XYZ file of C-alpha atoms in Angstrom:
679
model
C 11.405 -238.500 -39.526
C 10.235 -237.748 -43.061
C 6.785 -236.326 -43.973
C 4.380 -238.831 -45.473
C 4.035 -238.379 -49.178
C 0.651 -237.775 -50.832
C -0.078 -239.777 -53.857
C -1.875 -238.401 -56.921
C -4.849 -240.631 -56.227
C -5.260 -239.107 -52.809
C -5.185 -235.611 -54.274
C -7.867 -236.555 -56.800
C -10.055 -238.005 -54.070
C -9.747 -234.816 -52.029
C -10.787 -232.685 -55.002
C -13.831 -234.844 -55.684
C -15.209 -234.501 -52.157
C -18.506 -232.476 -51.986
C -18.292 -228.921 -50.711
C -20.341 -227.275 -47.951
C -24.153 -227.339 -48.307
C -25.719 -224.136 -49.788
C -28.195 -222.799 -47.231
C -29.681 -219.874 -49.338
C -32.009 -220.129 -52.352
C -30.302 -219.851 -55.744
C -31.134 -216.823 -57.907
C -31.184 -216.490 -61.660
C -31.040 -212.690 -61.794
C -29.641 -209.778 -59.852
C -31.960 -207.626 -57.726
C -32.917 -204.175 -58.968
C -30.510 -201.380 -58.020
C -31.424 -199.290 -54.998
C -30.319 -195.938 -56.397
C -30.522 -194.019 -59.647
C -27.949 -195.017 -62.222
C -27.341 -195.446 -65.938
C -27.963 -198.845 -67.477
C -27.514 -200.412 -70.907
C -30.546 -202.537 -71.758
C -31.876 -204.369 -74.777
C -35.370 -204.109 -76.200
C -36.124 -207.600 -74.867
C -35.525 -206.312 -71.333
C -37.947 -203.381 -71.683
C -41.725 -203.257 -71.510
C -44.144 -200.296 -71.938
C -46.132 -198.886 -69.018
C -49.366 -200.871 -69.023
C -51.448 -198.171 -67.269
C -50.581 -195.318 -69.567
C -53.343 -192.668 -69.358
C -53.025 -191.956 -73.076
C -55.086 -194.456 -75.031
C -55.078 -192.769 -78.455
C -52.396 -192.995 -81.107
C -49.800 -190.238 -80.821
C -50.566 -187.793 -83.666
C -46.824 -187.075 -84.036
C -45.873 -190.759 -84.244
C -44.582 -190.654 -87.836
C -42.659 -187.438 -87.207
C -40.947 -188.877 -84.117
C -40.163 -192.116 -85.949
C -38.495 -190.277 -88.831
C -36.374 -188.284 -86.376
C -35.196 -191.371 -84.438
C -34.423 -193.227 -87.657
C -32.290 -190.344 -88.888
C -30.298 -189.368 -85.778
C -31.104 -192.016 -83.169
C -32.700 -191.594 -79.758
C -31.381 -188.365 -78.238
C -33.337 -188.510 -74.963
C -32.658 -191.532 -72.784
C -35.546 -193.703 -71.693
C -36.353 -193.475 -67.984
C -37.090 -196.924 -66.591
C -37.968 -198.573 -63.297
C -38.731 -202.131 -62.175
C -41.803 -203.427 -60.389
C -41.076 -205.792 -57.498
C -41.066 -209.357 -58.808
C -40.875 -208.341 -62.472
C -38.001 -209.655 -64.591
C -38.169 -206.769 -67.072
C -37.740 -203.029 -66.786
C -40.749 -200.771 -67.352
C -40.964 -197.315 -68.905
C -41.370 -194.569 -66.304
C -42.186 -190.869 -66.766
C -43.320 -191.204 -70.389
C -41.674 -192.938 -73.322
C -44.105 -195.614 -74.514
C -44.235 -194.061 -77.986
C -40.430 -194.022 -78.306
C -40.179 -197.659 -77.172
C -42.770 -198.695 -79.774
C -40.834 -196.832 -82.480
C -37.532 -198.483 -81.473
C -39.132 -201.934 -81.755
C -40.530 -201.111 -85.197
C -37.213 -199.722 -86.465
C -35.279 -202.760 -85.211
C -37.716 -205.137 -86.934
C -37.512 -203.118 -90.150
C -33.742 -202.541 -90.282
C -32.115 -205.035 -87.884
C -29.788 -202.226 -86.757
C -28.249 -203.061 -83.351
C -28.180 -199.366 -82.432
C -31.943 -199.569 -82.049
C -31.745 -202.845 -80.097
C -29.303 -201.656 -77.407
C -30.318 -198.529 -75.505
C -28.729 -196.494 -72.748
C -31.410 -195.909 -70.092
C -31.743 -193.949 -66.872
C -32.883 -196.197 -64.025
C -34.809 -194.914 -61.000
C -35.693 -197.200 -58.059
C -39.294 -198.349 -57.667
C -41.346 -196.023 -55.467
C -44.920 -197.120 -56.151
C -47.644 -197.292 -58.783
C -48.896 -193.794 -58.010
C -45.419 -192.335 -58.626
C -45.196 -193.942 -62.066
C -48.716 -192.803 -62.991
C -47.994 -189.245 -61.848
C -44.789 -189.264 -63.885
C -46.622 -190.297 -67.050
C -49.368 -187.723 -66.439
C -46.833 -184.948 -65.968
C -44.759 -185.944 -69.010
C -47.722 -186.226 -71.397
C -49.564 -183.221 -69.994
C -46.525 -180.976 -70.336
C -46.373 -181.871 -74.027
C -50.106 -181.266 -74.459
C -50.667 -184.766 -75.816
C -53.560 -185.844 -73.563
C -57.231 -185.318 -74.318
C -59.626 -184.218 -71.598
C -61.003 -187.693 -70.956
C -57.495 -189.217 -70.867
C -56.426 -186.745 -68.197
C -59.691 -187.354 -66.332
C -59.138 -191.115 -66.356
C -55.591 -190.601 -65.070
C -56.740 -188.303 -62.248
C -59.487 -190.735 -61.281
C -57.022 -193.643 -61.201
C -54.541 -191.587 -59.165
C -57.258 -190.754 -56.627
C -58.167 -194.431 -56.356
C -54.531 -195.436 -55.754
C -53.942 -192.741 -53.131
C -57.137 -193.627 -51.265
C -56.226 -197.321 -51.411
C -52.808 -196.639 -49.911
C -54.196 -194.236 -47.297
C -57.164 -196.421 -46.397
C -59.533 -193.437 -46.416
C -61.381 -191.116 -48.759
C -59.577 -187.874 -49.573
C -60.992 -184.559 -50.749
C -60.315 -183.066 -54.148
C -58.150 -180.368 -52.599
C -56.093 -182.975 -50.751
C -55.740 -184.917 -54.008
C -54.360 -181.794 -55.696
C -51.784 -181.348 -52.929
C -50.593 -184.957 -53.088
C -50.260 -184.893 -56.858
C -48.178 -181.731 -56.564
C -45.847 -183.534 -54.135
C -45.526 -186.351 -56.686
C -44.456 -183.858 -59.355
C -47.752 -183.330 -61.182
C -49.188 -179.839 -60.793
C -52.822 -179.355 -61.765
C -55.492 -176.772 -61.020
C -58.031 -177.749 -58.363
C -60.894 -176.623 -60.597
C -59.710 -178.953 -63.344
C -59.614 -181.856 -60.888
C -63.211 -181.168 -59.861
C -64.443 -181.039 -63.468
C -62.500 -184.164 -64.453
C -63.953 -186.237 -61.636
C -67.411 -184.849 -62.515
C -66.824 -185.966 -66.103
C -65.933 -189.506 -65.055
C -68.944 -189.794 -62.752
C -71.698 -188.215 -64.849
C -70.596 -187.970 -68.497
C -68.401 -190.975 -69.309
C -71.207 -193.579 -68.924
C -73.523 -191.429 -71.070
C -71.233 -189.927 -73.733
C -68.300 -192.348 -74.232
C -68.048 -191.865 -78.011
C -67.991 -188.066 -77.865
C -65.447 -188.014 -75.040
C -63.139 -190.527 -76.715
C -63.367 -188.492 -79.928
C -61.576 -185.653 -78.117
C -64.286 -183.392 -76.708
C -62.448 -180.575 -74.946
C -62.729 -178.564 -71.760
C -64.975 -175.714 -73.063
C -67.624 -178.206 -74.165
C -67.389 -180.086 -70.867
C -67.699 -176.922 -68.783
C -70.810 -175.870 -70.682
C -72.340 -179.328 -70.365
C -71.643 -179.310 -66.622
C -73.562 -176.048 -66.260
C -76.485 -177.492 -68.257
C -76.643 -180.534 -66.004
C -76.366 -178.467 -62.842
C -79.338 -176.328 -63.893
C -81.459 -179.396 -64.656
C -80.463 -180.982 -61.349
C -81.348 -177.839 -59.389
C -84.677 -177.501 -61.195
C -85.542 -181.142 -60.496
C -84.491 -180.790 -56.839
C -86.554 -177.622 -56.401
C -89.635 -179.398 -57.747
C -89.017 -182.368 -55.442
C -88.575 -180.086 -52.406
C -91.797 -178.264 -53.276
C -93.849 -181.461 -53.446
C -92.290 -182.808 -50.243
C -93.120 -179.541 -48.478
C -96.768 -179.767 -49.631
C -97.105 -183.521 -49.146
C -100.250 -183.015 -47.034
C -102.035 -181.134 -49.813
C -100.873 -182.191 -53.281
C -104.103 -181.053 -54.922
C -104.221 -182.038 -58.573
C -100.435 -182.389 -58.787
C -100.196 -185.836 -57.208
C -99.056 -187.434 -60.474
C -96.202 -184.955 -60.941
C -95.273 -185.161 -57.266
C -94.839 -188.934 -57.469
C -93.032 -188.597 -60.793
C -90.433 -186.200 -59.390
C -90.009 -187.432 -55.819
C -89.818 -191.111 -56.763
C -88.039 -190.454 -60.064
C -84.316 -190.642 -60.756
C -82.810 -187.501 -62.252
C -79.540 -189.232 -63.142
C -81.407 -191.893 -65.116
C -83.562 -189.310 -66.916
C -80.434 -187.318 -67.826
C -78.653 -190.435 -69.057
C -81.550 -191.588 -71.248
C -81.940 -188.144 -72.832
C -78.269 -187.333 -73.458
C -77.259 -190.837 -74.578
C -79.272 -190.211 -77.741
C -76.893 -187.342 -78.616
C -73.685 -189.407 -78.342
C -72.113 -190.175 -81.716
C -68.786 -191.379 -83.093
C -66.384 -188.589 -84.024
C -68.435 -185.868 -82.338
C -66.293 -183.292 -80.539
C -68.856 -180.478 -80.311
C -72.551 -180.408 -79.500
C -75.237 -178.468 -81.327
C -76.192 -176.599 -78.199
C -79.599 -175.436 -79.415
C -80.604 -179.088 -79.791
C -79.147 -180.004 -76.386
C -81.010 -177.126 -74.754
C -84.315 -178.090 -76.368
C -83.923 -181.750 -75.428
C -83.155 -180.950 -71.790
C -86.091 -178.559 -71.497
C -88.280 -181.246 -73.019
C -86.969 -183.737 -70.458
C -87.871 -181.404 -67.578
C -91.304 -180.790 -69.085
C -91.956 -184.502 -69.476
C -90.863 -185.505 -65.966
C -91.849 -182.485 -63.835
C -94.920 -181.207 -65.682
C -93.514 -177.669 -65.874
C -94.500 -175.711 -68.964
C -91.754 -174.694 -71.384
C -92.125 -170.971 -70.685
C -91.350 -171.150 -66.927
C -88.460 -173.518 -67.640
C -87.090 -171.146 -70.276
C -87.382 -168.120 -67.963
C -85.631 -169.944 -65.123
C -82.958 -171.117 -67.594
C -82.172 -167.565 -68.702
C -82.192 -166.186 -65.144
C -79.975 -168.993 -63.857
C -77.306 -168.522 -66.516
C -77.428 -164.726 -66.215
C -76.790 -164.894 -62.468
C -74.078 -167.487 -63.066
C -72.355 -165.241 -65.606
C -72.393 -162.205 -63.313
C -72.071 -164.144 -60.062
C -70.092 -161.522 -58.182
C -72.295 -158.634 -59.248
C -75.619 -160.463 -58.810
C -77.771 -159.263 -55.916
C -79.670 -161.459 -53.470
C -82.916 -160.330 -55.074
C -81.735 -161.471 -58.505
C -80.710 -164.818 -57.077
C -84.107 -165.221 -55.427
C -85.886 -164.396 -58.695
C -84.307 -167.323 -60.564
C -87.001 -169.802 -59.596
C -89.974 -167.435 -59.297
C -91.601 -168.669 -62.500
C -91.001 -172.311 -61.559
C -92.573 -171.812 -58.127
C -95.624 -170.188 -59.705
C -95.937 -173.036 -62.207
C -95.734 -175.622 -59.417
C -98.504 -173.801 -57.575
C -100.578 -173.861 -60.762
C -100.029 -177.613 -61.103
C -101.193 -178.120 -57.526
C -104.223 -175.840 -57.783
C -105.024 -175.163 -61.455
C -106.856 -171.922 -62.079
C -110.415 -172.272 -63.309
C -111.181 -170.838 -66.720
C -113.810 -168.098 -66.806
C -115.833 -166.803 -69.736
C -116.776 -163.181 -70.103
C -119.578 -162.379 -69.809
C -120.319 -165.355 -67.529
C -123.246 -167.570 -68.329
C -126.299 -167.079 -66.118
C -126.949 -169.618 -63.406
C -129.722 -171.956 -64.531
C -129.854 -173.888 -61.272
C -133.086 -173.917 -59.235
C -133.455 -170.748 -57.273
C -131.787 -168.623 -59.894
C -128.955 -167.532 -57.622
C -125.487 -167.499 -59.115
C -122.310 -168.214 -57.201
C -118.856 -169.649 -57.633
C -117.922 -170.324 -61.232
C -121.107 -169.026 -62.832
C -121.624 -165.844 -60.861
C -121.905 -162.807 -63.108
C -119.871 -159.724 -62.316
C -121.756 -157.105 -60.372
C -120.668 -154.321 -62.673
C -119.826 -153.863 -66.333
C -116.664 -152.347 -67.735
C -116.584 -148.574 -67.851
C -117.264 -148.613 -71.591
C -120.574 -150.485 -71.249
C -123.832 -148.583 -71.429
C -126.535 -148.541 -68.823
C -129.815 -150.330 -69.327
C -132.720 -148.721 -71.081
C -134.586 -148.614 -67.800
C -131.804 -146.615 -66.225
C -130.357 -143.222 -67.117
C -130.417 -142.084 -70.733
C -127.292 -142.599 -72.861
C -125.027 -139.658 -73.541
C -125.388 -139.931 -77.310
C -127.445 -141.795 -79.887
C -124.349 -142.908 -81.816
C -122.923 -144.728 -78.786
C -126.007 -146.815 -78.108
C -125.674 -150.500 -79.045
C -128.232 -151.528 -81.650
C -129.074 -155.246 -81.588
C -129.710 -155.134 -85.338
C -126.012 -154.338 -85.822
C -124.921 -157.682 -84.331
C -124.382 -159.865 -87.413
C -122.260 -162.930 -88.170
C -120.705 -164.632 -91.156
C -124.027 -165.230 -92.919
C -125.027 -161.598 -92.662
C -128.002 -162.367 -90.413
C -128.645 -161.344 -86.848
C -129.835 -164.002 -84.481
C -130.879 -161.414 -81.903
C -134.346 -160.071 -81.688
C -134.477 -156.654 -83.339
C -136.569 -155.370 -80.476
C -135.531 -157.013 -77.213
C -138.051 -157.433 -74.479
C -138.058 -154.582 -72.044
C -136.041 -155.346 -68.989
C -137.789 -155.497 -65.654
C -137.789 -152.576 -63.355
C -134.502 -151.645 -61.769
C -133.660 -153.782 -58.788
C -136.099 -156.578 -59.685
C -134.258 -159.935 -60.003
C -134.365 -161.671 -63.387
C -132.974 -164.927 -64.756
C -129.419 -163.754 -64.131
C -130.048 -163.109 -60.489
C -129.830 -159.287 -60.768
C -131.135 -156.679 -63.137
C -129.225 -156.828 -66.440
C -128.784 -154.134 -69.022
C -129.709 -154.581 -72.667
C -126.028 -154.556 -73.577
C -125.307 -157.439 -71.198
C -128.155 -159.524 -72.631
C -127.004 -158.835 -76.153
C -123.424 -159.814 -75.307
C -124.655 -162.979 -73.639
C -126.703 -163.930 -76.684
C -123.750 -163.216 -78.943
C -121.559 -165.460 -76.774
C -124.006 -168.355 -77.052
C -124.156 -167.993 -80.827
C -120.363 -167.915 -81.097
C -120.102 -171.060 -78.998
C -122.668 -172.790 -81.190
C -120.832 -171.739 -84.351
C -117.520 -172.919 -82.880
C -119.025 -176.330 -82.071
C -120.244 -176.663 -85.660
C -116.809 -175.817 -87.046
C -115.111 -178.305 -84.719
C -117.532 -181.019 -85.814
C -116.689 -180.273 -89.448
C -112.919 -180.365 -88.896
C -113.174 -183.742 -87.182
C -114.526 -185.271 -90.396
C -111.832 -186.092 -92.962
C -112.638 -184.981 -96.542
C -112.798 -187.766 -99.123
C -110.881 -187.278 -102.354
C -113.228 -186.959 -105.390
C -113.659 -190.215 -107.298
C -113.403 -190.652 -111.061
C -112.272 -188.238 -113.732
C -108.853 -186.901 -114.548
C -107.040 -184.872 -111.936
C -105.689 -182.477 -114.538
C -109.136 -181.991 -116.096
C -110.744 -181.324 -112.743
C -108.038 -178.859 -111.824
C -108.223 -176.997 -115.113
C -112.009 -176.904 -115.013
C -112.591 -175.638 -111.507
C -109.180 -175.090 -109.865
C -109.136 -178.407 -108.107
C -112.718 -178.098 -106.862
C -112.251 -174.709 -105.195
C -114.417 -172.771 -107.692
C -118.106 -173.213 -108.371
C -119.791 -173.072 -111.777
C -119.793 -169.263 -111.667
C -116.033 -169.136 -111.066
C -116.435 -167.983 -107.462
C -114.468 -169.373 -104.544
C -116.431 -172.025 -102.692
C -115.676 -171.265 -99.054
C -118.523 -172.953 -97.286
C -119.387 -175.938 -99.468
C -119.043 -179.052 -97.334
C -117.057 -181.990 -98.699
C -118.097 -185.618 -98.264
C -116.800 -186.860 -94.933
C -115.682 -190.141 -93.464
C -117.073 -191.580 -90.292
C -114.974 -192.178 -87.209
C -114.929 -195.905 -87.963
C -113.607 -195.288 -91.486
C -110.894 -192.974 -90.175
C -109.869 -195.564 -87.589
C -109.662 -198.234 -90.304
C -107.468 -196.037 -92.512
C -105.159 -195.167 -89.602
C -104.847 -198.856 -88.758
C -103.942 -199.688 -92.370
C -101.209 -197.023 -92.330
C -99.741 -198.244 -89.024
C -97.185 -201.037 -89.180
C -96.455 -200.811 -85.471
C -97.585 -198.033 -83.140
C -95.191 -195.312 -82.001
C -96.366 -193.856 -78.692
C -95.082 -190.290 -78.466
C -95.220 -188.585 -75.093
C -97.159 -185.369 -74.821
C -94.043 -183.518 -73.704
C -92.063 -184.638 -76.744
C -94.938 -183.711 -79.058
C -95.185 -180.235 -77.520
C -91.424 -179.831 -77.980
C -91.669 -180.768 -81.686
C -94.505 -178.306 -82.223
C -92.576 -175.566 -80.444
C -89.450 -176.221 -82.524
C -91.464 -176.206 -85.743
C -93.096 -172.921 -84.793
C -89.704 -171.376 -84.029
C -88.529 -172.316 -87.539
C -91.665 -171.095 -89.268
C -92.998 -174.571 -90.037
C -96.048 -176.596 -89.142
C -95.368 -179.696 -87.076
C -96.608 -182.920 -88.632
C -98.486 -185.434 -86.502
C -99.348 -188.825 -87.928
C -103.005 -188.663 -86.963
C -103.528 -185.215 -88.476
C -101.323 -185.749 -91.542
C -103.013 -188.950 -92.719
C -104.189 -188.572 -96.353
C -102.479 -185.174 -96.577
C -98.739 -186.015 -96.411
C -96.905 -189.276 -97.050
C -97.566 -190.778 -93.624
C -96.646 -194.205 -92.444
C -96.235 -195.089 -88.816
C -93.845 -197.702 -87.516
C -92.554 -197.533 -83.980
C -89.576 -199.244 -82.490
C -86.700 -198.800 -80.104
C -84.552 -197.134 -82.779
C -85.526 -194.664 -85.532
C -89.357 -194.716 -85.316
C -91.066 -193.633 -88.552
C -94.053 -191.274 -88.643
C -93.578 -189.676 -92.069
C -91.694 -190.875 -95.140
C -90.841 -187.506 -96.622
C -90.783 -184.567 -94.247
C -87.421 -183.713 -92.646
C -87.739 -180.831 -90.126
C -85.654 -177.731 -90.801
C -83.721 -177.962 -87.536
C -82.573 -181.455 -88.498
C -81.437 -180.470 -91.998
C -77.730 -180.118 -91.204
C -75.005 -182.500 -92.291
C -74.097 -183.867 -88.864
C -77.693 -184.378 -87.732
C -78.628 -186.044 -91.026
C -75.678 -188.427 -90.703
C -76.835 -189.295 -87.186
C -80.334 -190.113 -88.481
C -78.820 -192.192 -91.289
C -76.711 -194.049 -88.739
C -79.806 -194.933 -86.700
C -81.488 -196.520 -89.723
C -78.286 -198.350 -90.711
C -78.068 -199.762 -87.181
C -81.571 -201.230 -87.502
C -80.781 -202.850 -90.873
C -77.442 -204.179 -89.623
C -79.044 -205.646 -86.510
C -81.536 -207.558 -88.663
C -78.673 -208.837 -90.839
C -76.627 -209.916 -87.813
C -73.830 -207.419 -88.475
C -72.419 -204.989 -85.932
C -72.885 -201.305 -86.749
C -71.347 -198.842 -84.305
C -68.729 -196.175 -84.010
C -66.036 -198.783 -83.416
C -67.198 -201.588 -85.735
C -64.806 -202.867 -88.380
C -67.636 -203.844 -90.762
C -70.140 -200.957 -90.596
C -68.605 -197.965 -88.849
C -70.922 -195.049 -88.093
C -69.347 -191.657 -88.756
C -71.167 -188.386 -88.097
C -68.350 -186.230 -89.478
C -67.768 -187.371 -93.065
C -69.440 -189.103 -95.978
C -73.029 -190.223 -95.804
C -72.978 -191.299 -92.164
C -71.303 -194.697 -92.364
C -68.212 -196.458 -93.703
C -68.008 -200.102 -94.783
C -65.277 -202.619 -94.115
C -64.968 -206.169 -95.469
C -67.239 -208.927 -94.183
C -65.029 -211.485 -92.468
C -65.532 -215.246 -92.431
C -68.621 -216.755 -94.048
C -71.332 -214.086 -93.818
C -74.989 -215.021 -94.125
C -77.051 -214.218 -97.192
C -78.827 -211.529 -95.208
C -75.540 -209.908 -94.254
C -74.289 -210.003 -97.860
C -77.442 -208.418 -99.289
C -77.701 -205.683 -96.643
C -73.970 -204.937 -96.874
C -74.165 -204.701 -100.668
C -77.280 -202.513 -100.469
C -75.454 -200.083 -98.165
C -72.389 -200.267 -100.402
C -74.544 -199.421 -103.411
C -75.934 -196.362 -101.636
C -72.368 -195.406 -100.744
C -71.225 -196.043 -104.333
C -68.579 -198.660 -103.574
C -69.899 -202.210 -104.066
C -67.929 -205.424 -103.561
C -67.551 -207.351 -106.859
C -67.267 -210.657 -104.978
C -70.791 -210.348 -103.588
C -74.082 -210.196 -105.540
C -73.871 -206.989 -107.535
C -76.787 -207.077 -109.971
C -80.200 -205.543 -109.475
C -81.537 -208.923 -108.342
C -80.257 -208.316 -104.820
C -82.861 -205.579 -104.429
C -85.505 -208.004 -105.639
C -84.528 -210.520 -102.986
C -84.662 -207.903 -100.240
C -87.979 -206.526 -101.466
C -89.349 -210.036 -101.898
C -90.340 -209.677 -105.550
C -88.483 -212.873 -106.485
C -86.478 -215.651 -104.893
C -87.485 -218.571 -102.699
C -85.519 -217.600 -99.592
C -88.053 -215.818 -97.386
C -85.420 -215.314 -94.684
C -83.786 -212.515 -96.698
C -87.046 -210.664 -97.410
C -87.144 -207.386 -95.506
C -89.968 -207.088 -92.959
C -92.389 -204.226 -93.569
C -90.829 -202.117 -90.827
C -87.343 -202.393 -92.350
C -88.679 -201.930 -95.875
C -90.146 -198.602 -94.754
C -86.819 -197.601 -93.243
C -85.020 -198.291 -96.535
C -87.249 -195.663 -98.165
C -86.535 -193.284 -95.274
C -82.795 -194.001 -95.590
C -82.760 -193.015 -99.263
C -84.716 -189.863 -98.450
C -82.208 -188.854 -95.757
C -79.227 -189.503 -98.052
C -80.775 -187.372 -100.800
C -81.398 -184.510 -98.373
C -77.820 -184.854 -97.079
C -76.445 -184.579 -100.623
C -78.529 -181.443 -101.199
C -77.219 -179.921 -97.963
C -73.593 -180.747 -98.835
C -74.003 -179.335 -102.348
C -75.501 -176.142 -100.921
C -72.602 -175.787 -98.478
C -70.145 -176.294 -101.342
C -71.829 -173.621 -103.456
C -71.760 -171.136 -100.590
């Protein structure tokens, strides 16, 4: 029996039958390898690490690019792959090299830059990749302090998230070492302290590259202030039942927030491009902060400051007694705030209350100093030359207000007006005290009246004739001739005319200014006292308040500080014009390191007339105007308001004042820079 033959049609039908059903999901790519191996990848398959701790441009970027362009990439890129990602990611450093390869391929089209041999390592976790990048960049010394601190903080967050619990700094150091990143425990502590306390307050200075020595010093400054604040709070809590006259300071410290006070004070010292502080200014500002919030006088704060840092410097050699003495002056000052000491005059005034008895504040001492003489009714003096003659007690007018022959004192032991028998010397001293007090009251009354400038006549003629009014007709110096005075109402009117908006200065800040001026051999200028004597004009505000249009204190006459003051004024003008002015702005960039304190970029889009005029004004002061914008002198007229119909571009009085102050600061800055160049 023969086999049945299969026709071609039957074969075709068999081939066209559907195959078995696919039970698994189709895939469009292969899974990531499970072990380390070499791979050849293209630039399209690679992506940079998106959590790279380094945020600044690599300073050696151009040098690395030139090397890769000349000889190619000598060190393979280490890559890994996140679960679910279709591209490979840089691991253990290499973002800069990947960026350079992309640039070179776009510039040259060379396939050698497009195809790269890479070393693949299996995915182990986000913390492993972060630790690899930290180790790679840190070993090359390419990370700033704040970049390392951000990386450590992020690593701690990841480890705690995986562990489900909070870990100590020492445990964090151990786990990072296991991951291949070795770091000192002390550095970890300071970095986390920086993130918590300094980054919100000083972001510009930290991003500019402020280093470890500056951070360590700033940490010690904050720790002292924190301890001082805490000691004051503990003192007031301990004496809560008897606050005395210190209730205000007790509430201020106990209910106050030290972290907020620190932030508000130090945020004013944060500037673009600043990598080092002027520590004398920082120290003064922090002492002023403690004075303002705790009520402590500057001297006790300064003594505690010196003792604290001395003990800190010689910590191992410091004795327990030296440690206990750190806060002695602060404790005494707190006691004084709670129970202020009463002021006593010597000799005390007699008690004039009914009954004639003296007690408490007005009680006279029962005995005189050893140098005083006995009364005439007592024993005879040892010598005629030593006896006090009332006729010898004279004052500025050459006259004696004491009776040349005082009344004889009552018999010894008989009470008089003072409550006990008084010697002639005591009575004479008491009379002299009363006359001095009366004379002092007269002088104070005279100083409270403001002299009026002479009216009429030429200033030069008056000066040549009588030396500006200081000489009388006989050519003698007129020391006691009173000048015409203004009443209190007139003075108040003048002060109101010179005040655009009030600037309320705290007493602590005013004391600090006076102390700084005294340290530099100057006299501090207060608006109220300087009116009609300086070039005063008062205009308060949140930024750059004005109290004098000319005087720049000596301790602020340095290039960096002047640029900071200029930047404050520029910020106010830019805010009015609707333009951003900051350390990161593309239009008006504040810069405390170079130039006159700011740099200008082009105005994008369709800027307002205000923005154009203010920008051109700042450009004119900088010496680099934009020819497309208004460039003639008329722009100043529009800002001043001397011509033009658009009142919206007329500077308000407060900003007009600050334009004068801005020009003054720039002129002083130029003088300082010229002096530095000559030296």
